[in-house]
GROMACS .gro file of C-alpha atoms in nm:
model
  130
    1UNK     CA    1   4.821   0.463   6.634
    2UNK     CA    2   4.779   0.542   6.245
    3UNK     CA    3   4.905   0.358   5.965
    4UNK     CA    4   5.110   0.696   5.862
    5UNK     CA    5   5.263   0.704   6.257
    6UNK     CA    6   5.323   0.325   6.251
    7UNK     CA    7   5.532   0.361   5.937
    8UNK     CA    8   5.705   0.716   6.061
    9UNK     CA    9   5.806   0.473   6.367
   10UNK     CA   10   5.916   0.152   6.165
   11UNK     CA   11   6.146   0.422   5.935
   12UNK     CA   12   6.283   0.522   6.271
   13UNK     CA   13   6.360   0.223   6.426
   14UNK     CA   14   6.549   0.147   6.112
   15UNK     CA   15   6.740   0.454   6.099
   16UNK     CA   16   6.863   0.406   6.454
   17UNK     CA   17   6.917   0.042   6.321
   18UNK     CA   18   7.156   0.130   6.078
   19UNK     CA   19   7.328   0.369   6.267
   20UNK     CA   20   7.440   0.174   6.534
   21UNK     CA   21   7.510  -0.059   6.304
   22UNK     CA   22   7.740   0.179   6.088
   23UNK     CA   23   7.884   0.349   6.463
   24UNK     CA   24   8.021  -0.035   6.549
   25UNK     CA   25   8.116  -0.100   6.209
   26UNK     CA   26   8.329   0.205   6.210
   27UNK     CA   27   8.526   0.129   6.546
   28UNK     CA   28   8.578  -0.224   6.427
   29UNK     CA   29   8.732  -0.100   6.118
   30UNK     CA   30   8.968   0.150   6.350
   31UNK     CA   31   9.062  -0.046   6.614
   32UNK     CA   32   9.183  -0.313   6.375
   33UNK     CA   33   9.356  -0.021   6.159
   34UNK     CA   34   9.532   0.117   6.497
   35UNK     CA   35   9.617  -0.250   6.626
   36UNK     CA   36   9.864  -0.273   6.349
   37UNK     CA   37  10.058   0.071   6.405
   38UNK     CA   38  10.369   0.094   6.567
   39UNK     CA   39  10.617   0.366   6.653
   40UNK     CA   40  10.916   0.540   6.527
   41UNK     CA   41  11.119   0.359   6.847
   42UNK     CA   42  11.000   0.020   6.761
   43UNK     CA   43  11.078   0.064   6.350
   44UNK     CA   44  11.392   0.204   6.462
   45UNK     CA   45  11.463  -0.142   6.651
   46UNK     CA   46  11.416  -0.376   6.352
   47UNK     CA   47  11.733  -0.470   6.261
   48UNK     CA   48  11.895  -0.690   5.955
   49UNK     CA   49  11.915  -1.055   5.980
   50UNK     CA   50  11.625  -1.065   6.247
   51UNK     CA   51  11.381  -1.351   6.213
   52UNK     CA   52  11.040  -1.252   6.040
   53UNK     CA   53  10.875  -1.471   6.343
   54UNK     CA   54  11.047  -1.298   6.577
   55UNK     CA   55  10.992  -0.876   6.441
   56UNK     CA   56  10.605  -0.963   6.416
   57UNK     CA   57  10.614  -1.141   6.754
   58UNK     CA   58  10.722  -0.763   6.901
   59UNK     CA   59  10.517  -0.558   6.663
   60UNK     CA   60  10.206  -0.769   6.593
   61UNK     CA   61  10.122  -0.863   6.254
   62UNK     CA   62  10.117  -0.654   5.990
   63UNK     CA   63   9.812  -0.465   5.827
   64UNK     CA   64   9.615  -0.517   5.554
   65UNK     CA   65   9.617  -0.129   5.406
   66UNK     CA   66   9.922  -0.083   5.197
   67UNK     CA   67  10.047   0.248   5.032
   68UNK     CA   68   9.943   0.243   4.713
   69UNK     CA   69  10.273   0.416   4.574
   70UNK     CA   70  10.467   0.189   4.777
   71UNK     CA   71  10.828   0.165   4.627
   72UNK     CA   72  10.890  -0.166   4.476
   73UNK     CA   73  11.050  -0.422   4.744
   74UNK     CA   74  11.424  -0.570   4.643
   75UNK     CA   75  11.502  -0.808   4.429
   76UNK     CA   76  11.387  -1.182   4.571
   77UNK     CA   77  11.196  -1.007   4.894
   78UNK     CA   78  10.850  -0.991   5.014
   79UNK     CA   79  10.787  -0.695   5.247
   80UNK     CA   80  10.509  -0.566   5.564
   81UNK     CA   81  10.398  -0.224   5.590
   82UNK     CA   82  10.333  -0.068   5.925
   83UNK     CA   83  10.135   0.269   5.959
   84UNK     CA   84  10.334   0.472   6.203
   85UNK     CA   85  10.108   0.594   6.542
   86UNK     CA   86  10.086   0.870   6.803
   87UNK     CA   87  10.117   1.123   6.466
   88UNK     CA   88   9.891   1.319   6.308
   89UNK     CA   89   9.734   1.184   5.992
   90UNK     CA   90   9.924   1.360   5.738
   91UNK     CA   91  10.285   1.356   5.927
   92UNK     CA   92  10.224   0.973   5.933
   93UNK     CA   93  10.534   0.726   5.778
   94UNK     CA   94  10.477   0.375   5.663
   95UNK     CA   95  10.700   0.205   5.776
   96UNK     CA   96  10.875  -0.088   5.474
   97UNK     CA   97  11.004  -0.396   5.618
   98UNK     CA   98  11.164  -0.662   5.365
   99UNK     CA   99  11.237  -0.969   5.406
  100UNK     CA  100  11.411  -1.274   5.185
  101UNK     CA  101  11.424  -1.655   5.335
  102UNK     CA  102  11.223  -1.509   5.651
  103UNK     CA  103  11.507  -1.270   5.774
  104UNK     CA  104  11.492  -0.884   5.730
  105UNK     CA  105  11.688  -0.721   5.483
  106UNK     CA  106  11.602  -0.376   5.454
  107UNK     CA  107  11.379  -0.154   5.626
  108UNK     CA  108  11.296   0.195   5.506
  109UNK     CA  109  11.060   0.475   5.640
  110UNK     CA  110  10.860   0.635   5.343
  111UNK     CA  111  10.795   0.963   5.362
  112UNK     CA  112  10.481   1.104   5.489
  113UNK     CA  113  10.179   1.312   5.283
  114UNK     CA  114  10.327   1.644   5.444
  115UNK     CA  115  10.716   1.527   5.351
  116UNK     CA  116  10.576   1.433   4.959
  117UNK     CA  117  10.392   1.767   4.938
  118UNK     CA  118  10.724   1.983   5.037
  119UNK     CA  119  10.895   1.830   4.796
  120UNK     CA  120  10.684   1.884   4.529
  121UNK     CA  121  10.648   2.192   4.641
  122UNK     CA  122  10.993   2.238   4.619
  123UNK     CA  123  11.078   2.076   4.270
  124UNK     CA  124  10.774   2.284   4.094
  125UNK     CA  125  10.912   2.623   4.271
  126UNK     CA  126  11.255   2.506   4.092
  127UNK     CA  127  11.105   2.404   3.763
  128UNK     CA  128  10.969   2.760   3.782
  129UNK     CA  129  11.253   2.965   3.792
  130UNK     CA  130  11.411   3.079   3.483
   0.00000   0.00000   0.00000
C-alpha cells in the first residue's frame, strides 16, 4: 500500500473514530436528559407539605438543565425543575417545584415555547391596534 493510501486509511479510521464516539456521546447525553422527565399526571400529584425525600423518591432526581427564564423561586425556598415528557419539543412545560425546610411549598407549571409565543403574539397584535 502507498504512503498517500496508508494516510487516506488512518484519516478514515479516525473519522469513524470520532463518530462513534460523538453517536454514544449523544445518547448518553439523551438518555440522562429523558431520565429526569416526568409527566403532567405525576406533577399533578405533588402536593404541599410532601417531603422533598419522598417527591424525588417517585419522580427520580431532578435534572441538571434549568430554564434559563425561570421565574424567581419564593421567598426562603430552593426549587427542582422537571422537563415534562411524551410532548413534543416546543409544547413541553417545566415543571417548578419549591421547597423550604425540605417540604414542598409551591409547584407551578411554566408555560411552554408554543404557550410564550401566543402570547406574545397576542400582546404585540394588541400593542398594534390603534
Amino acid at each position: 500500500m502507498s504512503v498517500v493510501g496508508k494516510i487516506l486509511l488512518a484519516i478514515l479510521g479516525v473519522a469513524v473514530l470520532a463518530g462513534a464516539g460523538l453517536w454514544f456521546g449523544i445518547r448518553h447525553v439523551a438518555s440522562d436528559i429523558s431520565s429526569h422527565m416526568i409527566t403532567m399526571d405525576q406533577f399533578k400529584g405533588v402536593h404541599e407539605g410532601e417531603s422533598r425525600d419522598a417527591v424525588r423518591d417517585r419522580l427520580g432526581e431532578p435534572g441538571g438543565l434549568q430554564p434559563q427564564d425561570k421565574p424567581k423561586p419564593p421567598a426562603g425556598t430552593t426549587c427542582d425543575y422537571y422537563l415534562q415528557k411524551h410532548v413534543a419539543l416546543e409544547k413541553k412545560q417545566t415543571f417548578q417545584i419549591c421547597y423550604r425546610d425540605g417540604k414542598v411549598t409551591a409547584t407551578q407549571a411554566l408555560p411552554s415555547d408554543e404557550d410564550e409565543a401566543a402570547r406574545d403574539k397576542a400582546k404585540s397584535s394588541e400593542s398594534a391596534r390603534p
